[in-house]
Amino acid sequence: MNRNLQLLWNGFLPENPIFRLALSLCPAVAVTTSVKNGLLLGIAVVFVQVFSSCTVAIFRSFIHPRIRIPAYVLIIATWVSVIDMILPVVSPEAYKQVALFVKLIVVFAIIISRLELFASKEPFVPSFYDGLGMGIGFTFGLVITGAIRELFGAGKLYGFDVLGFEPLLIMILPTGGFFVIGFIMATFNYLEFKITGKIPKSGGAH
Amino acid sequence: MKEILKITASLTGVCVAAALLLGAVFAKTEHARKASEERIKQETVQDLLGFGAGNIPADLKIYKIHRYVVKETDGKVLLGYVVPLKEKGFGLVEVDLSGKAVKTIPIQAEAAQLADKSGTDAVLKQALPKGTEATYAETLYVADRGGKRLGYVVPGVTQGFKNFVRLMVSLNPEFVVTGVAITESEEDPGLGDKIKDDFFKNQFVGKTLDLLKELKVVKEPLPGDYLPALDPAVAKKDRLSPEKISEIRAKHVKDDIYAITGATISSRALTTGVQETVRKFVYRLGILDAALKQENVAAAF
């Protein structure tokens, strides 16, 4: 497999930000009360992650290693602000939906972690694919968690009434978020153990 | 020593580059953003008055009253209302803090100039004597239809779960709530965010001044027959006639507000927000009406 595709795939499953790296769990728990919320936050993260990764990859030789963390935070904050200013002009309707999520992104651990671990060492193209893969993986995690919580918490899927009643309110509350993410993590580990026969290590380069 | 200089230069460079980029984007988008914000506000006002997009009758007139805090050169603080006049032009009616009318300053300007905050700020700066500061507070909307008072739309703000919640309340001439809209909020999606949903905000519809004063939030489930009357989507599914809806609403009009499960703080926040907004507006409108009468100003509305 070509390296760029491998990087994409890497973010999707082997190093999935939520289920493998266990990063950015706060927003993941807070926002995934429905599929739609998860999807919108995921899309916002894809953009910020890709833009930030590319920026860091281009300017990595200019950023002094001792101030790299403040520089990364600045870069992420700049991109978040730029998106926050451009989106209401380009598409006011879409902005109404995602405004809340865009402002949350500055402090996401997953973004700064990918800048530190990947984009600061690699050239532009791999950084782009890594950022894209991580963003898609994060979206995937949010959507799955959101689907389970919405189905069992509100009896709906993407806003459509599926069950017609609300089985478990706890699923919508933050507690339910931790339960669901824990169960999905366990499922992933179990499947990997069944398929490869090895006990999975914790992912990432931590 | 050389190291620290390098670090300083590097960090300064990053900051300057970020600031330049942000400044450029801000300068490019600010105008369009304001215009779209103003448009959304207009649509919200029309929506609250019961007229959707493209459904605005010709005899509907919406007047804007801008409320300003005026600080005179001697440090005295007055409240100023920019009011459209029956004849051409506008007037700035100033009242003191105890509610007595002080004076009226005529303003020569086109309606388009006074459409939003920045335009009105500029006009007032010219109309007021030098050294007097006028600070924008809010815009109240008065709606007339065919020469008869249709209602009012009032903006308000309240402390939500983490951040301010901005809302708009529409009232009929007897100050009964006819609608509530959330214009800006950062409540948690899936929990407090539900204050935007019809089943919650429509609970305020029909509340009179007296009912609002005593209104509380109760942690009880929403009665089963109440929900279809609150949520138009459910009403459509249940094939409820408009008469049936108003009948159910009349039955529940004296009920307290049923809190959103898992979001009592946001529910309470919106309830106090609506109460305070309406209370302040009724008080201010009384003062403004008295001031207009005393100053012999013929307002357009």
Short mmCIF file of C-alpha atoms in Angstrom, two decimals:
data_model
loop_
_atom_site.label_atom_id
_atom_site.label_comp_id
_atom_site.label_asym_id
_atom_site.label_seq_id
_atom_site.Cartn_x
_atom_site.Cartn_y
_atom_site.Cartn_z
CA MET A 1 0.00 0.00 0.00
CA ASN A 2 1.21 3.45 -0.85
CA ARG A 3 2.35 5.48 2.14
CA ASN A 4 -0.24 8.25 1.82
CA LEU A 5 -3.11 5.77 1.76
CA GLN A 6 -1.53 4.01 4.70
CA LEU A 7 -1.48 7.30 6.64
CA LEU A 8 -5.17 7.82 5.85
CA TRP A 9 -6.00 4.30 6.99
CA ASN A 10 -3.80 4.73 10.05
CA GLY A 11 -5.95 7.56 11.38
CA PHE A 12 -9.13 5.71 10.57
CA LEU A 13 -8.56 2.50 12.55
CA PRO A 14 -5.07 1.55 13.80
CA GLU A 15 -4.57 4.92 15.48
CA ASN A 16 -8.14 6.12 15.72
CA PRO A 17 -8.00 9.29 17.87
CA ILE A 18 -10.87 8.26 20.11
CA PHE A 19 -10.71 4.49 20.36
CA ARG A 20 -6.96 3.99 20.15
CA LEU A 21 -5.20 7.19 21.17
CA ALA A 22 -7.99 8.10 23.62
CA LEU A 23 -7.42 11.78 22.87
CA SER A 24 -9.99 14.59 22.88
CA LEU A 25 -12.43 12.53 24.90
CA CYS A 26 -13.98 15.61 26.56
CA PRO A 27 -15.49 16.99 23.35
CA ALA A 28 -16.21 13.45 22.21
CA VAL A 29 -18.31 12.83 25.31
CA ALA A 30 -19.86 16.28 25.43
CA VAL A 31 -20.97 16.55 21.83
CA THR A 32 -21.91 13.01 20.75
CA THR A 33 -25.47 13.10 22.04
CA SER A 34 -26.64 12.71 18.45
CA VAL A 35 -25.22 11.60 15.11
CA LYS A 36 -25.69 15.04 13.62
CA ASN A 37 -23.73 16.82 16.35
CA GLY A 38 -20.92 14.29 16.04
CA LEU A 39 -20.78 14.65 12.28
CA LEU A 40 -20.71 18.47 12.38
CA LEU A 41 -17.94 18.58 14.98
CA GLY A 42 -16.04 15.94 13.01
CA ILE A 43 -16.19 17.97 9.81
CA ALA A 44 -15.02 21.10 11.63
CA VAL A 45 -12.09 19.12 13.09
CA VAL A 46 -11.11 17.72 9.67
CA PHE A 47 -10.66 21.25 8.32
CA VAL A 48 -8.76 22.62 11.31
CA GLN A 49 -6.56 19.51 11.54
CA VAL A 50 -5.64 19.53 7.85
CA PHE A 51 -4.96 23.28 7.73
CA SER A 52 -2.89 23.24 10.92
CA SER A 53 -0.91 20.15 9.92
CA CYS A 54 -0.08 21.66 6.54
CA THR A 55 0.92 25.02 8.06
CA VAL A 56 3.20 23.39 10.60
CA ALA A 57 4.71 21.11 7.96
CA ILE A 58 5.55 24.11 5.74
CA PHE A 59 6.95 26.35 8.47
CA ARG A 60 8.48 23.66 10.68
CA SER A 61 12.04 24.84 10.09
CA PHE A 62 11.16 28.40 11.17
CA ILE A 63 9.55 27.41 14.45
CA HIS A 64 12.14 27.30 17.20
CA PRO A 65 11.86 23.93 19.02
CA ARG A 66 11.69 25.56 22.47
CA ILE A 67 8.57 27.55 21.61
CA ARG A 68 6.89 24.99 19.41
CA ILE A 69 3.87 24.44 21.71
CA PRO A 70 2.83 28.14 21.90
CA ALA A 71 3.44 28.39 18.18
CA TYR A 72 1.16 25.39 17.52
CA VAL A 73 -1.57 26.80 19.74
CA LEU A 74 -1.33 30.09 17.84
CA ILE A 75 -1.55 28.34 14.49
CA ILE A 76 -4.59 26.32 15.55
CA ALA A 77 -6.26 29.38 17.07
CA THR A 78 -5.61 31.37 13.91
CA TRP A 79 -7.19 28.75 11.68
CA VAL A 80 -10.16 28.38 14.01
CA SER A 81 -10.70 32.16 14.00
CA VAL A 82 -10.32 32.36 10.23
CA ILE A 83 -12.92 29.62 9.72
CA ASP A 84 -15.14 31.29 12.31
CA MET A 85 -14.99 34.55 10.34
CA ILE A 86 -15.21 33.20 6.79
CA LEU A 87 -17.95 30.60 7.25
CA PRO A 88 -20.79 33.02 8.23
CA VAL A 89 -20.07 34.99 5.05
CA VAL A 90 -19.80 31.99 2.74
CA SER A 91 -22.73 30.07 4.18
CA PRO A 92 -24.74 31.65 7.03
CA GLU A 93 -27.01 28.60 7.24
CA ALA A 94 -24.15 26.14 7.73
CA TYR A 95 -22.54 28.50 10.21
CA LYS A 96 -25.66 28.53 12.36
CA GLN A 97 -25.27 24.76 12.72
CA VAL A 98 -21.54 24.52 13.41
CA ALA A 99 -20.76 27.86 15.11
CA LEU A 100 -20.84 26.23 18.52
CA PHE A 101 -18.45 23.45 17.52
CA VAL A 102 -15.90 25.54 15.65
CA LYS A 103 -15.15 27.64 18.73
CA LEU A 104 -14.51 24.50 20.80
CA ILE A 105 -11.70 23.23 18.63
CA VAL A 106 -8.75 25.39 19.77
CA VAL A 107 -8.03 23.23 22.78
CA PHE A 108 -8.46 19.78 21.23
CA ALA A 109 -5.65 17.46 22.29
CA ILE A 110 -5.76 15.43 19.09
CA ILE A 111 -4.83 18.38 16.88
CA ILE A 112 -1.86 19.57 18.90
CA SER A 113 -0.73 15.97 19.38
CA ARG A 114 -0.63 15.35 15.62
CA LEU A 115 1.29 18.58 15.09
CA GLU A 116 3.85 17.57 17.72
CA LEU A 117 4.17 13.91 16.71
CA PHE A 118 3.82 14.10 12.96
CA ALA A 119 3.62 17.41 11.15
CA SER A 120 6.66 18.88 12.90
CA LYS A 121 8.86 16.06 11.53
CA GLU A 122 7.37 15.29 8.13
CA PRO A 123 7.04 17.22 4.85
CA PHE A 124 3.86 18.74 3.46
CA VAL A 125 2.23 15.84 1.60
CA PRO A 126 2.40 13.15 4.32
CA SER A 127 1.28 15.75 6.88
CA PHE A 128 -1.75 16.51 4.76
CA TYR A 129 -2.72 12.84 4.57
CA ASP A 130 -2.04 12.28 8.25
CA GLY A 131 -4.22 15.27 9.16
CA LEU A 132 -6.98 14.13 6.84
CA GLY A 133 -6.82 10.57 8.17
CA MET A 134 -6.92 11.70 11.78
CA GLY A 135 -9.82 14.05 11.04
CA ILE A 136 -11.79 11.32 9.31
CA GLY A 137 -10.99 8.84 12.07
CA PHE A 138 -12.19 11.34 14.67
CA THR A 139 -15.39 11.95 12.70
CA PHE A 140 -15.91 8.19 12.40
CA GLY A 141 -15.50 7.77 16.17
CA LEU A 142 -17.89 10.64 16.92
CA VAL A 143 -20.53 9.34 14.51
CA ILE A 144 -20.43 5.78 15.91
CA THR A 145 -20.59 7.02 19.50
CA GLY A 146 -23.31 9.49 18.58
CA ALA A 147 -25.35 6.83 16.82
CA ILE A 148 -25.33 4.48 19.79
CA ARG A 149 -26.09 7.23 22.29
CA GLU A 150 -28.83 8.78 20.18
CA LEU A 151 -30.46 5.42 19.50
CA PHE A 152 -30.51 4.28 23.11
CA GLY A 153 -30.87 7.71 24.70
CA ALA A 154 -33.44 9.44 22.52
CA GLY A 155 -34.74 6.58 20.37
CA LYS A 156 -33.72 8.42 17.23
CA LEU A 157 -31.10 8.26 14.49
CA TYR A 158 -29.96 11.47 12.80
CA GLY A 159 -33.05 13.18 14.18
CA PHE A 160 -35.48 10.61 12.76
CA ASP A 161 -37.65 8.76 15.21
CA VAL A 162 -36.65 5.09 15.06
CA LEU A 163 -37.86 3.53 18.30
CA GLY A 164 -40.67 5.93 19.14
CA PHE A 165 -39.70 6.12 22.83
CA GLU A 166 -36.69 7.04 24.96
CA PRO A 167 -35.16 3.86 26.42
CA LEU A 168 -32.25 5.12 28.57
CA LEU A 169 -31.83 8.75 29.49
CA ILE A 170 -28.38 8.04 30.97
CA MET A 171 -27.03 7.52 27.45
CA ILE A 172 -27.60 11.21 26.63
CA LEU A 173 -25.90 12.34 29.85
CA PRO A 174 -22.07 12.51 30.00
CA THR A 175 -21.94 9.28 32.01
CA GLY A 176 -23.44 7.43 29.07
CA GLY A 177 -20.78 8.89 26.82
CA PHE A 178 -18.01 7.30 28.85
CA PHE A 179 -19.86 3.96 28.95
CA VAL A 180 -20.34 3.91 25.20
CA ILE A 181 -16.75 4.91 24.38
CA GLY A 182 -15.47 2.30 26.84
CA PHE A 183 -17.59 -0.43 25.29
CA ILE A 184 -16.56 0.49 21.76
CA MET A 185 -12.88 0.51 22.76
CA ALA A 186 -13.29 -2.94 24.32
CA THR A 187 -15.04 -4.22 21.20
CA PHE A 188 -12.25 -2.94 18.97
CA ASN A 189 -9.59 -4.54 21.18
CA TYR A 190 -11.51 -7.83 21.29
CA LEU A 191 -11.86 -7.91 17.51
CA GLU A 192 -8.17 -7.17 17.03
CA PHE A 193 -7.27 -9.94 19.48
CA LYS A 194 -9.51 -12.39 17.62
CA ILE A 195 -8.08 -11.46 14.22
CA THR A 196 -4.36 -11.10 14.97
CA GLY A 197 -4.16 -13.28 18.06
CA LYS A 198 -2.13 -10.60 19.86
CA ILE A 199 -3.14 -8.45 22.79
CA PRO A 200 -3.33 -4.88 21.41
CA LYS A 201 -0.83 -2.31 22.66
CA SER A 202 -1.93 1.21 23.39
CA GLY A 203 -1.64 3.13 20.15
CA GLY A 204 0.25 6.24 19.13
CA ALA A 205 3.80 7.19 19.91
CA HIS A 206 3.21 8.04 23.54
CA MET B 1 21.95 35.04 25.08
CA LYS B 2 21.87 34.43 21.36
CA GLU B 3 19.41 31.58 21.95
CA ILE B 4 16.92 33.76 23.79
CA LEU B 5 17.02 36.37 21.03
CA LYS B 6 16.33 33.69 18.46
CA ILE B 7 13.39 32.39 20.47
CA THR B 8 11.98 35.89 20.91
CA ALA B 9 12.32 36.64 17.22
CA SER B 10 10.70 33.34 16.26
CA LEU B 11 7.72 33.77 18.58
CA THR B 12 7.26 37.40 17.55
CA GLY B 13 7.35 36.34 13.90
CA VAL B 14 4.66 33.71 14.44
CA CYS B 15 2.47 36.20 16.33
CA VAL B 16 2.86 38.95 13.73
CA ALA B 17 2.08 36.57 10.89
CA ALA B 18 -1.02 35.27 12.71
CA ALA B 19 -2.15 38.82 13.53
CA LEU B 20 -1.73 39.98 9.93
CA LEU B 21 -3.68 37.03 8.60
CA LEU B 22 -6.48 37.51 11.12
CA GLY B 23 -6.59 41.25 10.44
CA ALA B 24 -6.82 40.73 6.71
CA VAL B 25 -9.60 38.16 7.01
CA PHE B 26 -11.47 40.34 9.50
CA ALA B 27 -11.28 43.40 7.25
CA LYS B 28 -12.54 41.37 4.28
CA THR B 29 -15.41 39.62 6.07
CA GLU B 30 -16.58 42.11 8.70
CA HIS B 31 -18.97 44.01 6.42
CA ALA B 32 -20.60 40.89 4.99
CA ARG B 33 -20.87 39.31 8.44
CA LYS B 34 -22.66 42.35 9.86
CA ALA B 35 -25.02 42.48 6.91
CA SER B 36 -25.93 38.83 7.26
CA GLU B 37 -26.37 39.22 11.03
CA GLU B 38 -28.74 42.15 10.47
CA ARG B 39 -30.67 40.15 7.88
CA ILE B 40 -31.03 37.17 10.24
CA LYS B 41 -32.26 39.57 12.95
CA GLN B 42 -34.89 41.01 10.60
CA GLU B 43 -36.05 37.52 9.67
CA THR B 44 -36.28 36.55 13.34
CA VAL B 45 -38.41 39.62 14.08
CA GLN B 46 -40.75 38.89 11.16
CA ASP B 47 -40.89 35.24 12.14
CA LEU B 48 -41.82 36.10 15.73
CA LEU B 49 -44.61 38.36 14.50
CA GLY B 50 -45.98 35.37 12.59
CA PHE B 51 -44.87 36.26 9.08
CA GLY B 52 -42.49 33.80 7.44
CA ALA B 53 -40.14 34.65 4.58
CA GLY B 54 -41.92 35.98 1.48
CA ASN B 55 -45.19 36.25 3.36
CA ILE B 56 -45.01 39.85 4.55
CA PRO B 57 -48.22 41.83 4.09
CA ALA B 58 -47.90 45.28 2.49
CA ASP B 59 -49.57 47.10 5.38
CA LEU B 60 -47.19 45.68 8.00
CA LYS B 61 -44.90 48.37 9.42
CA ILE B 62 -42.04 47.56 11.77
CA TYR B 63 -40.58 50.56 13.60
CA LYS B 64 -37.24 50.41 15.34
CA ILE B 65 -36.59 52.23 18.60
CA HIS B 66 -32.90 52.36 19.49
CA ARG B 67 -32.17 52.69 23.18
CA TYR B 68 -29.02 54.59 24.10
CA VAL B 69 -27.24 55.49 27.31
CA VAL B 70 -26.27 59.15 27.00
CA LYS B 71 -23.49 60.55 29.16
CA GLU B 72 -23.46 64.33 29.22
CA THR B 73 -20.36 66.50 29.62
CA ASP B 74 -21.10 67.14 33.32
CA GLY B 75 -21.22 63.41 34.00
CA LYS B 76 -25.02 63.17 34.17
CA VAL B 77 -26.37 59.91 32.74
CA LEU B 78 -29.58 59.92 30.71
CA LEU B 79 -31.41 57.31 28.70
CA GLY B 80 -32.10 58.20 25.10
CA TYR B 81 -34.63 56.64 22.76
CA VAL B 82 -34.26 57.22 19.03
CA VAL B 83 -37.87 57.35 17.87
CA PRO B 84 -39.26 57.72 14.33
CA LEU B 85 -41.61 60.73 14.11
CA LYS B 86 -45.00 61.02 12.44
CA GLU B 87 -43.70 63.77 10.19
CA LYS B 88 -40.34 63.32 8.52
CA GLY B 89 -37.27 62.63 10.61
CA PHE B 90 -36.44 61.15 13.96
CA GLY B 91 -36.19 62.38 17.52
CA LEU B 92 -33.92 61.46 20.41
CA VAL B 93 -36.11 61.49 23.51
CA GLU B 94 -34.00 61.72 26.65
CA VAL B 95 -35.26 60.68 30.07
CA ASP B 96 -33.37 60.75 33.36
CA LEU B 97 -32.80 57.70 35.53
CA SER B 98 -35.94 58.29 37.60
CA GLY B 99 -38.02 58.17 34.40
CA LYS B 100 -38.76 61.89 33.93
CA ALA B 101 -38.54 63.33 30.43
CA VAL B 102 -35.69 65.81 30.03
CA LYS B 103 -35.57 66.96 26.42
CA THR B 104 -36.01 65.94 22.83
CA ILE B 105 -33.37 66.45 20.19
CA PRO B 106 -34.57 66.39 16.58
CA ILE B 107 -32.49 64.25 14.23
CA GLN B 108 -32.40 64.79 10.48
CA ALA B 109 -31.53 61.46 8.87
CA GLU B 110 -32.81 58.91 6.41
CA ALA B 111 -34.30 55.69 7.73
CA ALA B 112 -31.55 53.70 6.03
CA GLN B 113 -28.90 55.54 8.04
CA LEU B 114 -30.61 54.56 11.28
CA ALA B 115 -31.13 50.93 10.31
CA ASP B 116 -28.37 49.47 12.46
CA LYS B 117 -26.06 50.22 15.36
CA SER B 118 -23.04 51.64 13.51
CA GLY B 119 -25.19 53.91 11.32
CA THR B 120 -27.12 55.28 14.30
CA ASP B 121 -23.89 55.76 16.26
CA ALA B 122 -22.53 57.97 13.48
CA VAL B 123 -25.75 60.02 13.15
CA LEU B 124 -25.99 60.57 16.92
CA LYS B 125 -22.38 61.69 17.09
CA GLN B 126 -23.26 64.54 14.75
CA ALA B 127 -26.60 65.41 16.35
CA LEU B 128 -25.38 65.53 19.96
CA PRO B 129 -23.31 68.41 21.39
CA LYS B 130 -19.58 67.82 21.55
CA GLY B 131 -18.38 65.84 24.58
CA THR B 132 -21.65 63.95 25.01
CA GLU B 133 -21.22 60.21 24.73
CA ALA B 134 -23.98 57.96 23.48
CA THR B 135 -23.62 54.20 23.98
CA TYR B 136 -25.88 51.81 22.12
CA ALA B 137 -27.90 49.47 24.34
CA GLU B 138 -30.51 47.69 22.25
CA THR B 139 -33.18 47.98 19.57
CA LEU B 140 -36.86 47.50 20.33
CA TYR B 141 -39.31 46.73 17.54
CA VAL B 142 -42.87 48.01 17.35
CA ALA B 143 -45.10 46.44 14.71
CA ASP B 144 -48.24 48.06 13.31
CA ARG B 145 -50.58 46.59 10.75
CA GLY B 146 -53.09 48.74 8.91
CA GLY B 147 -52.77 51.50 11.51
CA LYS B 148 -53.43 49.13 14.41
CA ARG B 149 -50.86 47.97 16.93
CA LEU B 150 -49.85 44.39 16.16
CA GLY B 151 -47.25 43.82 18.84
CA TYR B 152 -43.71 44.30 20.05
CA VAL B 153 -40.47 42.37 19.65
CA VAL B 154 -37.96 42.85 22.44
CA PRO B 155 -34.38 41.59 22.68
CA GLY B 156 -33.03 40.33 25.96
CA VAL B 157 -30.03 38.58 27.44
CA THR B 158 -29.67 36.11 30.26
CA GLN B 159 -26.90 34.10 31.89
CA GLY B 160 -27.05 30.56 30.53
CA PHE B 161 -25.16 27.46 31.68
CA LYS B 162 -21.73 28.72 30.57
CA ASN B 163 -22.28 31.82 28.52
CA PHE B 164 -24.87 34.46 27.74
CA VAL B 165 -28.05 33.46 25.97
CA ARG B 166 -29.48 36.17 23.74
CA LEU B 167 -33.18 35.94 23.09
CA MET B 168 -36.07 37.82 21.54
CA VAL B 169 -39.59 37.89 22.92
CA SER B 170 -42.62 39.00 20.96
CA LEU B 171 -45.60 40.44 22.79
CA ASN B 172 -49.08 41.43 21.69
CA PRO B 173 -50.47 44.90 22.63
CA GLU B 174 -51.75 43.49 25.95
CA PHE B 175 -48.20 42.25 26.75
CA VAL B 176 -49.06 38.58 26.40
CA VAL B 177 -46.09 36.57 25.13
CA THR B 178 -46.67 35.41 21.57
CA GLY B 179 -43.28 33.90 20.83
CA VAL B 180 -39.70 33.39 21.98
CA ALA B 181 -36.61 32.98 19.80
CA ILE B 182 -33.02 32.24 20.80
CA THR B 183 -30.68 34.35 18.70
CA GLU B 184 -27.36 33.43 20.25
CA SER B 185 -26.44 30.70 22.73
CA GLU B 186 -23.66 28.32 23.60
CA GLU B 187 -25.61 25.77 25.61
CA ASP B 188 -24.50 22.12 25.46
CA PRO B 189 -25.71 20.35 22.32
CA GLY B 190 -28.27 17.66 23.15
CA LEU B 191 -28.95 19.06 26.63
CA GLY B 192 -29.25 22.80 27.25
CA ASP B 193 -29.35 23.38 23.51
CA LYS B 194 -32.95 22.09 23.64
CA ILE B 195 -34.09 25.54 24.85
CA LYS B 196 -34.18 26.29 21.11
CA ASP B 197 -36.68 23.50 20.50
CA ASP B 198 -40.34 24.30 19.95
CA PHE B 199 -41.57 22.03 22.73
CA PHE B 200 -39.70 24.16 25.26
CA LYS B 201 -39.85 27.74 24.04
CA ASN B 202 -43.51 27.49 23.04
CA GLN B 203 -44.37 26.88 26.70
CA PHE B 204 -43.99 30.64 27.17
CA VAL B 205 -46.62 31.45 24.55
CA GLY B 206 -49.83 32.78 26.09
CA LYS B 207 -48.28 33.78 29.41
CA THR B 208 -49.65 37.11 30.57
CA LEU B 209 -47.80 39.66 32.69
CA ASP B 210 -49.33 38.32 35.91
CA LEU B 211 -48.57 34.70 35.01
CA LEU B 212 -44.99 35.60 34.08
CA LYS B 213 -44.39 37.24 37.46
CA GLU B 214 -45.22 34.01 39.30
CA LEU B 215 -43.68 31.68 36.71
CA LYS B 216 -41.45 28.90 38.05
CA VAL B 217 -39.58 25.97 36.54
CA VAL B 218 -40.82 22.57 37.68
CA LYS B 219 -38.90 19.31 37.33
CA GLU B 220 -41.87 17.32 36.13
CA PRO B 221 -42.34 15.49 32.85
CA LEU B 222 -44.20 17.37 30.15
CA PRO B 223 -47.87 16.18 30.12
CA GLY B 224 -48.50 13.86 27.17
CA ASP B 225 -51.33 15.90 25.71
CA TYR B 226 -49.35 19.17 25.96
CA LEU B 227 -46.48 18.13 23.65
CA PRO B 228 -48.44 18.02 20.35
CA ALA B 229 -49.80 21.51 21.06
CA LEU B 230 -46.27 22.85 21.56
CA ASP B 231 -44.40 21.18 18.71
CA PRO B 232 -45.82 21.89 15.23
CA ALA B 233 -44.06 18.79 13.83
CA VAL B 234 -45.84 16.50 16.32
CA ALA B 235 -49.13 18.36 15.76
CA LYS B 236 -48.82 17.68 12.05
CA LYS B 237 -48.18 13.99 12.68
CA ASP B 238 -51.13 13.74 15.06
CA ARG B 239 -53.31 15.74 12.60
CA LEU B 240 -54.30 18.27 15.24
CA SER B 241 -56.54 21.11 14.11
CA PRO B 242 -55.53 24.68 15.05
CA GLU B 243 -58.66 24.91 17.26
CA LYS B 244 -57.65 21.78 19.16
CA ILE B 245 -54.13 23.18 19.62
CA SER B 246 -55.38 26.45 21.09
CA GLU B 247 -57.79 24.50 23.30
CA ILE B 248 -54.96 22.39 24.77
CA ARG B 249 -52.77 25.45 25.17
CA ALA B 250 -55.56 27.30 26.98
CA LYS B 251 -55.90 24.34 29.34
CA HIS B 252 -52.18 24.47 30.21
CA VAL B 253 -51.68 28.23 30.15
CA LYS B 254 -51.46 28.46 33.94
CA ASP B 255 -48.86 25.65 34.13
CA ASP B 256 -45.31 26.41 35.19
CA ILE B 257 -42.45 25.77 32.77
CA TYR B 258 -41.58 22.07 32.50
CA ALA B 259 -37.79 21.82 32.71
CA ILE B 260 -35.75 20.04 30.05
CA THR B 261 -34.49 16.73 31.42
CA GLY B 262 -30.82 17.08 32.32
CA ALA B 263 -30.79 20.83 31.68
CA THR B 264 -32.55 22.50 34.60
CA ILE B 265 -30.08 25.39 34.67
CA SER B 266 -30.63 26.26 31.03
CA SER B 267 -34.41 25.93 31.51
CA ARG B 268 -34.29 28.30 34.48
CA ALA B 269 -32.00 30.68 32.60
CA LEU B 270 -34.42 31.08 29.71
CA THR B 271 -37.37 31.44 32.09
CA THR B 272 -35.73 34.27 34.05
CA GLY B 273 -34.56 35.74 30.76
CA VAL B 274 -38.09 35.95 29.40
CA GLN B 275 -39.46 37.26 32.72
CA GLU B 276 -36.83 39.99 33.01
CA THR B 277 -37.01 40.99 29.35
CA VAL B 278 -40.76 41.45 29.48
CA ARG B 279 -40.73 43.19 32.88
CA LYS B 280 -38.08 45.72 31.81
CA PHE B 281 -39.75 46.34 28.47
CA VAL B 282 -43.17 47.06 29.96
CA TYR B 283 -41.56 49.45 32.46
CA ARG B 284 -39.52 51.21 29.76
CA LEU B 285 -42.43 51.48 27.35
CA GLY B 286 -44.50 53.13 30.09
CA ILE B 287 -41.77 55.71 30.68
CA LEU B 288 -41.29 56.30 26.97
CA ASP B 289 -45.02 56.78 26.39
CA ALA B 290 -45.22 59.28 29.26
CA ALA B 291 -42.15 61.12 27.97
CA LEU B 292 -43.56 61.31 24.44
CA LYS B 293 -46.79 62.78 25.82
CA GLN B 294 -45.00 65.27 28.06
CA GLU B 295 -42.63 66.41 25.33
CA ASN B 296 -45.48 66.61 22.82
CA VAL B 297 -43.69 64.37 20.36
CA ALA B 298 -45.83 62.65 17.75
CA ALA B 299 -44.15 59.30 17.18
CA ALA B 300 -44.79 57.36 14.01
CA PHE B 301 -46.05 54.26 15.79
#
